[in-house]
Coordinates of C-alpha atoms and ligand atoms in Angstrom, one line a residue:
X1325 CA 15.4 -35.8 29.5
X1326 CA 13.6 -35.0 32.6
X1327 CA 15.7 -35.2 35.8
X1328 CA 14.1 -37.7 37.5
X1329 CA 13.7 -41.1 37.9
X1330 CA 10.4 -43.0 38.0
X1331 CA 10.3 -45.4 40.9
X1332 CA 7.6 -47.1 41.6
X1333 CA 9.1 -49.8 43.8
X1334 CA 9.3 -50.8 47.7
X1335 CA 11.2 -53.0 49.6
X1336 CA 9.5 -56.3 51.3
X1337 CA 9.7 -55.9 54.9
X1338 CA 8.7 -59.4 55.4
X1339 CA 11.9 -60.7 53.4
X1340 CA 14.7 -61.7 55.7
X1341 CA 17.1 -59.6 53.3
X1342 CA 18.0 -56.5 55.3
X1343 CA 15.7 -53.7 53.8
X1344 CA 18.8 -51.2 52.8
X1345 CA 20.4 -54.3 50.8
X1346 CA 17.3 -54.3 48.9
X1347 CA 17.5 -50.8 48.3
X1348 CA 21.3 -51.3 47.1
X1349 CA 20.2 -54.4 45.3
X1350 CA 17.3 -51.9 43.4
X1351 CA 19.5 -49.5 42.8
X1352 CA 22.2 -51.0 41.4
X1353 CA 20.0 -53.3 39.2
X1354 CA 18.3 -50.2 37.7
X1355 CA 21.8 -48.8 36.7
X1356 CA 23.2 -52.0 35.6
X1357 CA 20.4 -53.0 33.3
X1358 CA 20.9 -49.8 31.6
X1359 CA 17.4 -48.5 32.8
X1360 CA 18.4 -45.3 35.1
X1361 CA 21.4 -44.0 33.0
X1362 CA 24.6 -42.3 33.9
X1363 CA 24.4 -39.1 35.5
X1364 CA 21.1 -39.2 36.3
X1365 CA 19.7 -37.2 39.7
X1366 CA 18.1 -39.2 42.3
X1367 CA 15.9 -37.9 44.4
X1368 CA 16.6 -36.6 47.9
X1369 CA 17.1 -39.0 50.9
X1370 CA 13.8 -37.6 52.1
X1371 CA 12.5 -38.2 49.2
X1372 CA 13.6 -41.9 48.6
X1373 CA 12.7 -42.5 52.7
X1374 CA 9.2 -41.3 51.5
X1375 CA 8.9 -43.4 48.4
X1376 CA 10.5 -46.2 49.8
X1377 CA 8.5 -45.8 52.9
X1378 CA 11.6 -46.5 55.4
X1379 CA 13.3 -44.6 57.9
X1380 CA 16.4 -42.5 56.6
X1381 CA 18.7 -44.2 58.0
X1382 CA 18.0 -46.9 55.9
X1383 CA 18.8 -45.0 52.8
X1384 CA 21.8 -43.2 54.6
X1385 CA 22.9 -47.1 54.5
X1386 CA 21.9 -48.0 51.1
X1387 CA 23.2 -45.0 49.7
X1388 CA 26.6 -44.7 51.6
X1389 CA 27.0 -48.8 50.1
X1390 CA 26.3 -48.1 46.4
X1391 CA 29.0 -44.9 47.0
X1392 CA 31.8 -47.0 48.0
X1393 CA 31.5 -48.9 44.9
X1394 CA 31.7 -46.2 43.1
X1395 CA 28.3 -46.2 41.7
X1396 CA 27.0 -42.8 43.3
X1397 CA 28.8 -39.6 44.1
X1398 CA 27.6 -36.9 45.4
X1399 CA 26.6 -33.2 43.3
X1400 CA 28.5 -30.0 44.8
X1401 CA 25.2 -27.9 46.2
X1402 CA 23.8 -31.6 47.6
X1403 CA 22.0 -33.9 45.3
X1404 CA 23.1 -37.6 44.7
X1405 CA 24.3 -38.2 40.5
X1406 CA 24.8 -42.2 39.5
X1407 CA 28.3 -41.9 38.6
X1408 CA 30.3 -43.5 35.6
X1409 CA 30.2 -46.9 37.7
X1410 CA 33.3 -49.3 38.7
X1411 CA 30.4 -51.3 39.5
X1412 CA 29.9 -52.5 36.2
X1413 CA 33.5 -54.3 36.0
X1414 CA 31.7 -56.8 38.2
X1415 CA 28.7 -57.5 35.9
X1416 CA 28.1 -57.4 32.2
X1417 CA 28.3 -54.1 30.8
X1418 CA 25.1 -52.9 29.4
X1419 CA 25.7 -51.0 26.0
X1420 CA 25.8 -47.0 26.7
X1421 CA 22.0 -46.2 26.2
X1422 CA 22.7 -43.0 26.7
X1423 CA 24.4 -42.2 23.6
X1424 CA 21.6 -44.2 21.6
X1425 CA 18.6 -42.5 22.5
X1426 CA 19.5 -39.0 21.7
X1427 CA 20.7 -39.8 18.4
X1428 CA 17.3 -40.3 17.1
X1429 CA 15.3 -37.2 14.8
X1430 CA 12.8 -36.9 17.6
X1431 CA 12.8 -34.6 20.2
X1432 CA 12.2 -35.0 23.8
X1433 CA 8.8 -33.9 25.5
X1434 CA 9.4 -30.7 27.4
X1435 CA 10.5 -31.0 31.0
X1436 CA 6.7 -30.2 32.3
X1437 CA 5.2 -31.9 30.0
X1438 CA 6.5 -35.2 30.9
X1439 CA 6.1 -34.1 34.6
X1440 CA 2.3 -33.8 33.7
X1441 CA 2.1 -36.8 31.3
X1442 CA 3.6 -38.5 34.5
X1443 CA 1.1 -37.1 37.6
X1444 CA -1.9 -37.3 35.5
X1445 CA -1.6 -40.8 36.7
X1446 CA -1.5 -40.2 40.5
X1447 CA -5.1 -39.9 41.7
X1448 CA -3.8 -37.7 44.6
X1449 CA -3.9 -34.4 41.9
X1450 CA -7.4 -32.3 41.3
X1451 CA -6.1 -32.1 37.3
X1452 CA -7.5 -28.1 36.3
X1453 CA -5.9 -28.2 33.0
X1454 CA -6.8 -31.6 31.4
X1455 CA -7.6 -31.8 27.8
X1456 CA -10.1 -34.6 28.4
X1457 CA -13.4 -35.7 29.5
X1458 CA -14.4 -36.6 33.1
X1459 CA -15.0 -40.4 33.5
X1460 CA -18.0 -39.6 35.1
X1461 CA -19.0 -38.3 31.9
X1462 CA -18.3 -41.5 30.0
X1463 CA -21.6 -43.3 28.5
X1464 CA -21.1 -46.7 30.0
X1465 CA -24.4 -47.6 28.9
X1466 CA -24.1 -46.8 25.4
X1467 CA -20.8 -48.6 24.9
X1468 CA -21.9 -51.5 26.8
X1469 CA -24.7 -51.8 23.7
X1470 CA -22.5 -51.0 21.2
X1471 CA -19.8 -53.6 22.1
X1472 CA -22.4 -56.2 23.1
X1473 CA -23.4 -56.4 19.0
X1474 CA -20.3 -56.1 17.7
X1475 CA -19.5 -60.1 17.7
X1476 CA -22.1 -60.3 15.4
X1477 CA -21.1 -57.6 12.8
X1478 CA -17.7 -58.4 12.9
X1479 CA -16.7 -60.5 9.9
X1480 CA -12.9 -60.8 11.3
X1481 CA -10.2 -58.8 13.0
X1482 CA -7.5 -59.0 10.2
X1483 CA -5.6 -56.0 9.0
X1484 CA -7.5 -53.7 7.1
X1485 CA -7.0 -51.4 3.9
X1486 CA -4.5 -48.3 4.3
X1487 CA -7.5 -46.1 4.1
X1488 CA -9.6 -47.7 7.2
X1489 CA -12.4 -49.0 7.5
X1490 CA -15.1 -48.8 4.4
X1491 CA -18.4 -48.5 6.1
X1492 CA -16.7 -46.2 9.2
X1493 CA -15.6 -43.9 6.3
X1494 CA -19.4 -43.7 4.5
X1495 CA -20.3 -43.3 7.7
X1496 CA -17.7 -39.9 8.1
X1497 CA -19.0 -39.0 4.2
X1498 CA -22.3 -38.8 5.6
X1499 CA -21.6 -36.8 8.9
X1500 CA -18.8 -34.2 7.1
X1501 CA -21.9 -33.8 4.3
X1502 CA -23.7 -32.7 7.4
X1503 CA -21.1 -29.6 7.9
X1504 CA -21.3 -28.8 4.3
X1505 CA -17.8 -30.8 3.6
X1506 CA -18.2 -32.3 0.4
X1507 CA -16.0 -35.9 1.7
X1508 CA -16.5 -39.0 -0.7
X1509 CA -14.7 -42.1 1.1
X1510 CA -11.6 -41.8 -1.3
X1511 CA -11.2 -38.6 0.4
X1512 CA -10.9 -39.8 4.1
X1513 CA -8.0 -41.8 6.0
X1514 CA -8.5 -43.2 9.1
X1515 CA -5.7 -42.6 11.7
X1516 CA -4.8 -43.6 15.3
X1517 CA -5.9 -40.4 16.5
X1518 CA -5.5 -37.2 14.6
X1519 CA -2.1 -37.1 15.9
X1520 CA -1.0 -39.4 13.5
X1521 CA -2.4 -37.5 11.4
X1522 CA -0.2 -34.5 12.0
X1523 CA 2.6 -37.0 12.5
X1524 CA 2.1 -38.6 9.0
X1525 CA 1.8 -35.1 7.1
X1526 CA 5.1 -33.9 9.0
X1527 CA 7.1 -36.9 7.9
X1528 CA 5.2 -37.1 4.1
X1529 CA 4.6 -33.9 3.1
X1530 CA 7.4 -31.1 4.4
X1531 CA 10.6 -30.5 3.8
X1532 CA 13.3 -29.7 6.6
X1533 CA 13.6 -26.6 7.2
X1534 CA 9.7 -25.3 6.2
X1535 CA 7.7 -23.5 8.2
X1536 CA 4.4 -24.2 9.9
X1537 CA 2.2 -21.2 10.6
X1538 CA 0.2 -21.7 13.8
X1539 CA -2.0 -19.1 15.9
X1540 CA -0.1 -17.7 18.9
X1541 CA -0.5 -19.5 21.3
X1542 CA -1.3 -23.0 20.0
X1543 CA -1.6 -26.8 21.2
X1544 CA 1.1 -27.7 18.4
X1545 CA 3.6 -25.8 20.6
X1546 CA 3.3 -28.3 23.2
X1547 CA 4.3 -31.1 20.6
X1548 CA 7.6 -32.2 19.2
X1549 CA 6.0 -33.7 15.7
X1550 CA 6.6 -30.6 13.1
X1551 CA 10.0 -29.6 15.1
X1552 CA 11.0 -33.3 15.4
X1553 CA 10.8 -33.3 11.4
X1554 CA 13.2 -30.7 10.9
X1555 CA 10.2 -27.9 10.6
X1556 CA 10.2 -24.3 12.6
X1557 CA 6.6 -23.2 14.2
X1558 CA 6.2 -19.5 13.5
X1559 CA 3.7 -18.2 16.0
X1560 CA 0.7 -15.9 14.6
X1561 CA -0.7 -13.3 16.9
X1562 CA -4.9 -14.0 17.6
X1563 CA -7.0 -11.5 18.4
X1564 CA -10.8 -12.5 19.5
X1565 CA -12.0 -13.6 15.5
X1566 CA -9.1 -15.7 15.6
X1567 CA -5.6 -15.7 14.1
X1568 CA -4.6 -12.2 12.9
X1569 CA -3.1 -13.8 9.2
X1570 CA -1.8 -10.5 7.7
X1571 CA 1.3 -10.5 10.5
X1572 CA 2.1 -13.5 8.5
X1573 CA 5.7 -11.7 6.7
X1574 CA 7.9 -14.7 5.7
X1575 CA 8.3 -16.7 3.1
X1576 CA 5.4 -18.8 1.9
X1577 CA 6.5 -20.9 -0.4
X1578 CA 7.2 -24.8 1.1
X1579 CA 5.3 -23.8 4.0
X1580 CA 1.8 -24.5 5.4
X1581 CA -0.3 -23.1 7.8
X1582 CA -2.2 -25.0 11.2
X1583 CA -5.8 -23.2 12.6
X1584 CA -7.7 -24.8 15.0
X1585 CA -10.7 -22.4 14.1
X1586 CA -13.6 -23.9 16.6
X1587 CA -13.1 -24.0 20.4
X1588 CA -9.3 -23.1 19.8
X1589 CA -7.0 -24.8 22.3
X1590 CA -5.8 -23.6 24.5
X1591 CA -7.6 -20.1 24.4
X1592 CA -11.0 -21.2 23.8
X1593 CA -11.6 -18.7 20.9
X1594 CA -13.7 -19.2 17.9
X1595 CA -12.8 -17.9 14.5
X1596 CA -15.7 -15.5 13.4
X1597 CA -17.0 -17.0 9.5
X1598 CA -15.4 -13.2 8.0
X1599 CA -12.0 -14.3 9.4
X1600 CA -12.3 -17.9 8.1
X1601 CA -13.3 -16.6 4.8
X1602 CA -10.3 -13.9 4.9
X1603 CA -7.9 -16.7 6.2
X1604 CA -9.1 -19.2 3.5
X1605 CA -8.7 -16.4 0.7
X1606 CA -5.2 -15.5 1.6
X1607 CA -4.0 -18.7 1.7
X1608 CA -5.9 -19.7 -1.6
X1609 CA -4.5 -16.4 -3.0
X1610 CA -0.9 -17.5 -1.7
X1611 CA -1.5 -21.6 -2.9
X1612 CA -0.5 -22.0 1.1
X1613 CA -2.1 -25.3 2.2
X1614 CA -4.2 -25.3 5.5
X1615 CA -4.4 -27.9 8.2
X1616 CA -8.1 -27.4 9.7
X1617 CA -7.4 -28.7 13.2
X1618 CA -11.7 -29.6 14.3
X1619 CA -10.9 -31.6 17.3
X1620 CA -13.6 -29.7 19.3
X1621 CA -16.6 -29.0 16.7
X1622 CA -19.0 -30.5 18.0
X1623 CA -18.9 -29.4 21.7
X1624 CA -20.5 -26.4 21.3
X1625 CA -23.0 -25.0 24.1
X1626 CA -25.8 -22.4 22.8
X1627 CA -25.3 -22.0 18.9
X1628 CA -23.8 -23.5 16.5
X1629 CA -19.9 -22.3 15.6
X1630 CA -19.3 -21.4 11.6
X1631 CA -19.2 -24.2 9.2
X1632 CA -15.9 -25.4 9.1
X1633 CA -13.2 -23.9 6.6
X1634 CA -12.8 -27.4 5.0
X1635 CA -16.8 -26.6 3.6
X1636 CA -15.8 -23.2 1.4
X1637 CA -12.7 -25.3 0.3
X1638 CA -13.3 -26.8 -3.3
X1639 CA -10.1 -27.3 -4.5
X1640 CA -8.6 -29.1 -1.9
X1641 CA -6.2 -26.9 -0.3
X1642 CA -7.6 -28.4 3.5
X1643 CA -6.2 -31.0 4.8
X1644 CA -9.2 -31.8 7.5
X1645 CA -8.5 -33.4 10.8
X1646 CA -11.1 -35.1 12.9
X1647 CA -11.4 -37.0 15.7
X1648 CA -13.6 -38.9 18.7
X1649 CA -10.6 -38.1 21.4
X1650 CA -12.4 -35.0 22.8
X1651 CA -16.4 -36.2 22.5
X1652 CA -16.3 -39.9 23.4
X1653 CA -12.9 -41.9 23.9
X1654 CA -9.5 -40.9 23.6
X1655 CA -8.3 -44.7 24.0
X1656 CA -10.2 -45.7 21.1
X1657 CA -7.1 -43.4 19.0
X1658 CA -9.1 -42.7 16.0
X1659 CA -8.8 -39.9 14.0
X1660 CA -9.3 -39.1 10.5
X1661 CA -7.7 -36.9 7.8
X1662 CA -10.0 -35.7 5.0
X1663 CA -8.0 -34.2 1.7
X1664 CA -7.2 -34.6 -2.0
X1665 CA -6.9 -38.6 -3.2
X1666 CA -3.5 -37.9 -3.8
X1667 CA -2.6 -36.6 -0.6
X1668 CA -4.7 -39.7 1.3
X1669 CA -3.4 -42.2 -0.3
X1670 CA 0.0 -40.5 0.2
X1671 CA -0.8 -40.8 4.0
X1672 CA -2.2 -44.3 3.4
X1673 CA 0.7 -45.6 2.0
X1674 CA 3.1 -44.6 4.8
X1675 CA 0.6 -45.7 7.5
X1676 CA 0.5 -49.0 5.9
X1677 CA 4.3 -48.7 6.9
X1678 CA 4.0 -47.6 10.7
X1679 CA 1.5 -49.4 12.0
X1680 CA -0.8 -51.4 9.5
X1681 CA -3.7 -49.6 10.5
X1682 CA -5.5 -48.1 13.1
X1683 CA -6.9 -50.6 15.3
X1684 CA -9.9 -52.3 14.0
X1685 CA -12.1 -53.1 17.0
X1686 CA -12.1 -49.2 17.8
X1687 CA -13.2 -48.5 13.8
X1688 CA -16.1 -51.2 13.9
X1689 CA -17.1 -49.8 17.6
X1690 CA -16.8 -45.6 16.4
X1691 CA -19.4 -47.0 13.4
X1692 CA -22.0 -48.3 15.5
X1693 CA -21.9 -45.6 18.1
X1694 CA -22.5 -43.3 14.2
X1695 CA -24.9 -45.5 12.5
X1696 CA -26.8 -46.4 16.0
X1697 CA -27.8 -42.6 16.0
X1698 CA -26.4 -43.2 20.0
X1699 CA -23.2 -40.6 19.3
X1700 CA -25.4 -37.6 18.3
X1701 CA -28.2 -38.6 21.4
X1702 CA -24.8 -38.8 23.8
X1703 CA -23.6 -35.3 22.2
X1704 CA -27.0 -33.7 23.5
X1705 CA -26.3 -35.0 26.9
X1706 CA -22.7 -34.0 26.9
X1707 CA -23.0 -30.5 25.7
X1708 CA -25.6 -29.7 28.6
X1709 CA -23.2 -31.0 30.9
X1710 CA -20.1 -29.4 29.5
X1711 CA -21.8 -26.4 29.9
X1712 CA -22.6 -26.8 33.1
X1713 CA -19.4 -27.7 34.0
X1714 CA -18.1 -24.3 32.2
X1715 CA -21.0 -22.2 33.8
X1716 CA -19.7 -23.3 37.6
X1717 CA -15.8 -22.8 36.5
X1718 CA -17.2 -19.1 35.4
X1719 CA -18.9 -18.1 38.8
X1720 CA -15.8 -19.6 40.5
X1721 CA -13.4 -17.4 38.5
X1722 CA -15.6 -14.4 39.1
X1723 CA -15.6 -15.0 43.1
X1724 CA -11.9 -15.9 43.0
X1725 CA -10.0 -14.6 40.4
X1726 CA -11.9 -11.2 39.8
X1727 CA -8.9 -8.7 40.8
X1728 CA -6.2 -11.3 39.5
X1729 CA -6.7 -12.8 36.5
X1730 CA -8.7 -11.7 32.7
X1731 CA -11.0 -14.8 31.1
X1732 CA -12.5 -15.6 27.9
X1733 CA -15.9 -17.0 27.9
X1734 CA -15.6 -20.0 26.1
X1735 CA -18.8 -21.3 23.7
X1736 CA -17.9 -24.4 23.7
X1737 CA -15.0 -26.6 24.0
X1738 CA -13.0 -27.5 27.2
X1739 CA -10.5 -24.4 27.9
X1740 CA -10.4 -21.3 29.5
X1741 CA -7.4 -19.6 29.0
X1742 CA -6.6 -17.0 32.6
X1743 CA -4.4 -14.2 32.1
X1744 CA -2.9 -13.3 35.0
X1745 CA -3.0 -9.3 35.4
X1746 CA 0.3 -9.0 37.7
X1747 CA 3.4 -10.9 36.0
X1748 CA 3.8 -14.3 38.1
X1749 CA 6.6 -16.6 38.5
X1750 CA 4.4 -19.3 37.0
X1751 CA 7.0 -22.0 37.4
X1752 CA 7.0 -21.4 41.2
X1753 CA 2.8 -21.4 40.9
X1754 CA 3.2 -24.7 38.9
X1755 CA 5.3 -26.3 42.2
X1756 CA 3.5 -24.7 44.7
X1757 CA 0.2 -25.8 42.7
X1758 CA 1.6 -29.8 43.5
X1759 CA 2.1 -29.1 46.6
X1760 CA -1.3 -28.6 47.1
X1761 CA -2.6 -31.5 45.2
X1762 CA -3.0 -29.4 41.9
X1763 CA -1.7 -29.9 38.6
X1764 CA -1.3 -27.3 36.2
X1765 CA -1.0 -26.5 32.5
X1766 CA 0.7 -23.7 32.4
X1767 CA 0.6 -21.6 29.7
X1768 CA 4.1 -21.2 28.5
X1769 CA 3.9 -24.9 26.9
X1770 CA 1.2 -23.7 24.2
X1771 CA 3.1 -20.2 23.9
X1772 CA 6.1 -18.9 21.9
X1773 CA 7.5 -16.3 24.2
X1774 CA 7.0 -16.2 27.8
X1775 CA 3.5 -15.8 29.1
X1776 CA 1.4 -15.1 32.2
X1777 CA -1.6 -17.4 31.4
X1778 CA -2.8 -21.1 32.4
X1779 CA -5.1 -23.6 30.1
X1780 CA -8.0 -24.3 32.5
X1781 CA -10.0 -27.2 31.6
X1782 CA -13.6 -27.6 33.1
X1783 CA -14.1 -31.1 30.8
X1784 CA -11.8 -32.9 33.7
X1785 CA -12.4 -32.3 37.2
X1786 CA -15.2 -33.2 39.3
X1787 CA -17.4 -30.3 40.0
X1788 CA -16.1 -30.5 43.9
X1789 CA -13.2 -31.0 43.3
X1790 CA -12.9 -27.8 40.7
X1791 CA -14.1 -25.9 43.1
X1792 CA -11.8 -26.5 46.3
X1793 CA -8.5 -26.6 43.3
X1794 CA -9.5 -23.1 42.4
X1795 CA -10.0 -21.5 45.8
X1796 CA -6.6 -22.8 46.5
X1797 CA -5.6 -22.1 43.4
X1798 CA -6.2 -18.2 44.0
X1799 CA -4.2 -18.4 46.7
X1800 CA -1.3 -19.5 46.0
X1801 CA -1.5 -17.1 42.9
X1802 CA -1.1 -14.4 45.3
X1803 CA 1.9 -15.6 46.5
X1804 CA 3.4 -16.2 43.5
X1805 CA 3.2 -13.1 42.1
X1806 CA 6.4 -10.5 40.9
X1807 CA 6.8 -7.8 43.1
Ligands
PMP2609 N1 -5.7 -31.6 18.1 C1 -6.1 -30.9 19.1 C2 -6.4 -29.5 18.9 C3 -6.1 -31.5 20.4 O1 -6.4 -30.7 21.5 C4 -5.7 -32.8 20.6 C5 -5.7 -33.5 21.9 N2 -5.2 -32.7 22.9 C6 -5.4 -33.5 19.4 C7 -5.4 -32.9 18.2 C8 -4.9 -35.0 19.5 O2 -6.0 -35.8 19.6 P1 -6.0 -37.4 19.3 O3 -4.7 -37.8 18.7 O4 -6.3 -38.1 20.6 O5 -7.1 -37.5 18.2

């Protein structure tokens, strides 16, 4: 749990209740209806005279009220903790929460992840590690047309099949065909985003205790899905053709292995096609399934990347994930999973269970934006702006980051991944960074040891406001570093 509370309330200064009664009145109501739980931290008085926007005084008051009662004490070292509370003698008691939500299989986001899934929200943050497009870069245009004839293509909004949508997945045939992926309809399940997908092999297809193999680092490590199903991650070094498979020395058997081969996040790389074809080999050789991770195929700048490793794969050892999250719209969540009948309907059948479907308006827009021909007109238009967008990041890095830091060049994608040369202390960088109106992705949350690296995204920011975050940005690296 992270050790904050979100508050996102302020007292009316135009009610004629006294404003630190409010605050007491907040406060308590929070604890009482069993939304801010037992020993949780609240913020400082500074803090909480920010947020609240009153004098300090005020919460002084407030806070030495709620103490009397026995509904705060204070933490040895300063810090105010909500204590096991007399309080509640004098209302209902609400049932210990506490003990509830931890008993559940899945784990908790890390600390900084929920810190970022949080701030990502706040507008006042220049975001330089953001895994998704700029809204400037969104085709208003486009989706205004698409959604303007979708009332009359629409037979009805009821729940559809467990595999999706038909004519979305004949339309998926026909693009996968395109990459050499051999994908008849019965092949393909529509999710809600290809997270599901991940989410619906973890809980189908793995036993407890199996092992996923991932590249080292990888954008699985900043999940909870395979862990959360009782599975271990087991990190494989990469070097620049992608993950190094031969350090892979544990047992095989149960096990599967996860490659995001094209625009790898968070390092950028691409997997040369000798290393796909080495990688598919071993793993055919040693009947290990893959999970072909292509979330970022088609943002490529100059050349084409490889064919995927779902096109060499004819006996359906692949399970191929897809999705429009990265190109076009994350908030449509589709996704799609392309593997054996078996294994799809498998998928199908359980989806039919969690949510009845992915949601339909998204599946009948994503179709029109395919069949339109406007999605591969858009993707012309948003590869020369990516690219744009990566060439700028590049000539800042070389102006500010030259002596500090080592970068890939990406080809594509969204991510550069910055080594730092002298060891930092990258959680200070990460505060000091939001002190200056920056948020981070450090690189720790996609590694499996301790590293010295941030995921910079160049998809996100405005152009301006990329430039002033990394200026600063080099700055406060200095100050952050080891001695
Ligand atoms: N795979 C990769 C490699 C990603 O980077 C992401 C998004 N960060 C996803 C899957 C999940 O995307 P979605 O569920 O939105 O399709």
């Amino acid at each position: 749990m992270a050790d904050y509370l979100n508050i996102e309330w302020k007292p009316d200064k135009n009610s004629k209740v006294p404003i630190y009664k409010q605050i007491t009145e907040y406060i308590s109501g929070k604890v009482s209806n069993g939304d801010w739980l037992i020993g949780s931290r609240l913020p400082s008085q500074r803090k909480l005279s920010e947020i609240f926007e009153v004098n300090r005084s005020t919460i002084v008051a407030a806070m030495e009220e709620l103490t009397s009662y026995g509904m705060l004490e204070s933490e040895y070292g300063g810090g105010t903790r909500i204590a096991s509370n007399t309080w509640s003698l004098f209302m209902s008691t609400p049932p210990d929460w506490n003990k509830y939500i931890h008993s559940g299989p899945f784990k908790s986001n890390m600390p900084t992840i929920q810190i970022i899934n949080k701030l990502e929200f706040d507008e006042k943050y220049i975001r330089l590690g953001t895994g998704e497009l700029c809204p400037d870069l969104f085709p208003h245009d486009l989706m205004n047309k698409v959604f303007k004839k979708l009332p009359s293509k629409i037979p009805s909004l009821n729940y559809l099949g467990p595999l999706g949508l038909p004519e979305l997945r004949r339309s998926l045939t026909q693009r996968l065909s395109l990459q050499g992926i051999d994908a008849p309809d019965s092949s393909i399940v529509v999710t809600s985003g290809s997270l599901q997908g991940l989410q619906l092999i973890s809980v189908c297809m793995l036993k407890p205790g199996s092992t996923v193999f991932t590249e080292a680092p990888t954008y699985l490590k900043s999940l909870q899905v395979f862990q959360s199903a009782g599975m271990h991650l087991n990190g494989i070094p990469m070097d620049k053709n992608g993950m190094m498979y031969w350090h892979i020395n544990k047992e095989i058997s149960q096990s599967l292995l996860y490659t995001i081969p094209t625009h790898h996040n968070p390092t950028g790389i691409i997997m040369s096609e000798e290393r796909r074809r080495d990688l598919f080999n071993f793993c055919s050789g040693n009947r290990l399934p893959m999970i072909e991770d292509d979330a970022y195929g088609d943002l490529w700048f100059d050349k084409l990347p490889p064919k995927p490793i779902k096109a060499m794969d004819k006996n359906g050892m692949i399970l191929y994930l897809g999705t429009i999250s990265k190109t076009l719209a994350p908030g449509l969540r589709i996704g799609w999973l392309v593997g054996p009948e078996s294994v799809v309907y498998r998928i199908g059948d359980v989806k039919m269970q969690v949510d009845y479907g992915a949601s339909s308006v998204s599946q009948w827009a994503l179709t029109e934006f395919f069949d339109s021909g406007y999605y591969d007109d858009y993707l012309i238009y948003l590869r020369k702006e990516l690219k744009s967008r990566r060439d700028l990041a590049l000539s800042l890095l070389n102006t500010h980051f030259k002596d500090l830091a080592d970068w890939n060049i990406p080809e594509g994608g969204f991510y550069i991944w910055l080594r730092f040369k002298n060891q930092l202390f990258i959680d200070k960088l990460f505060q000091m960074a939001l002190e200056n109106n920056i948020l981070l992705n450090p690189g720790n949350i996609y590694d499996f040891s301790d590293n010295n690296a941030l995921r910079l995204s160049y998809a996100y920011a405005q152009p301006e406001d990329f430039s002033k975050a990394i200026k600063i940005l080099s700055e406060i690296t200095l100050r952050c570093q080891k001695k």
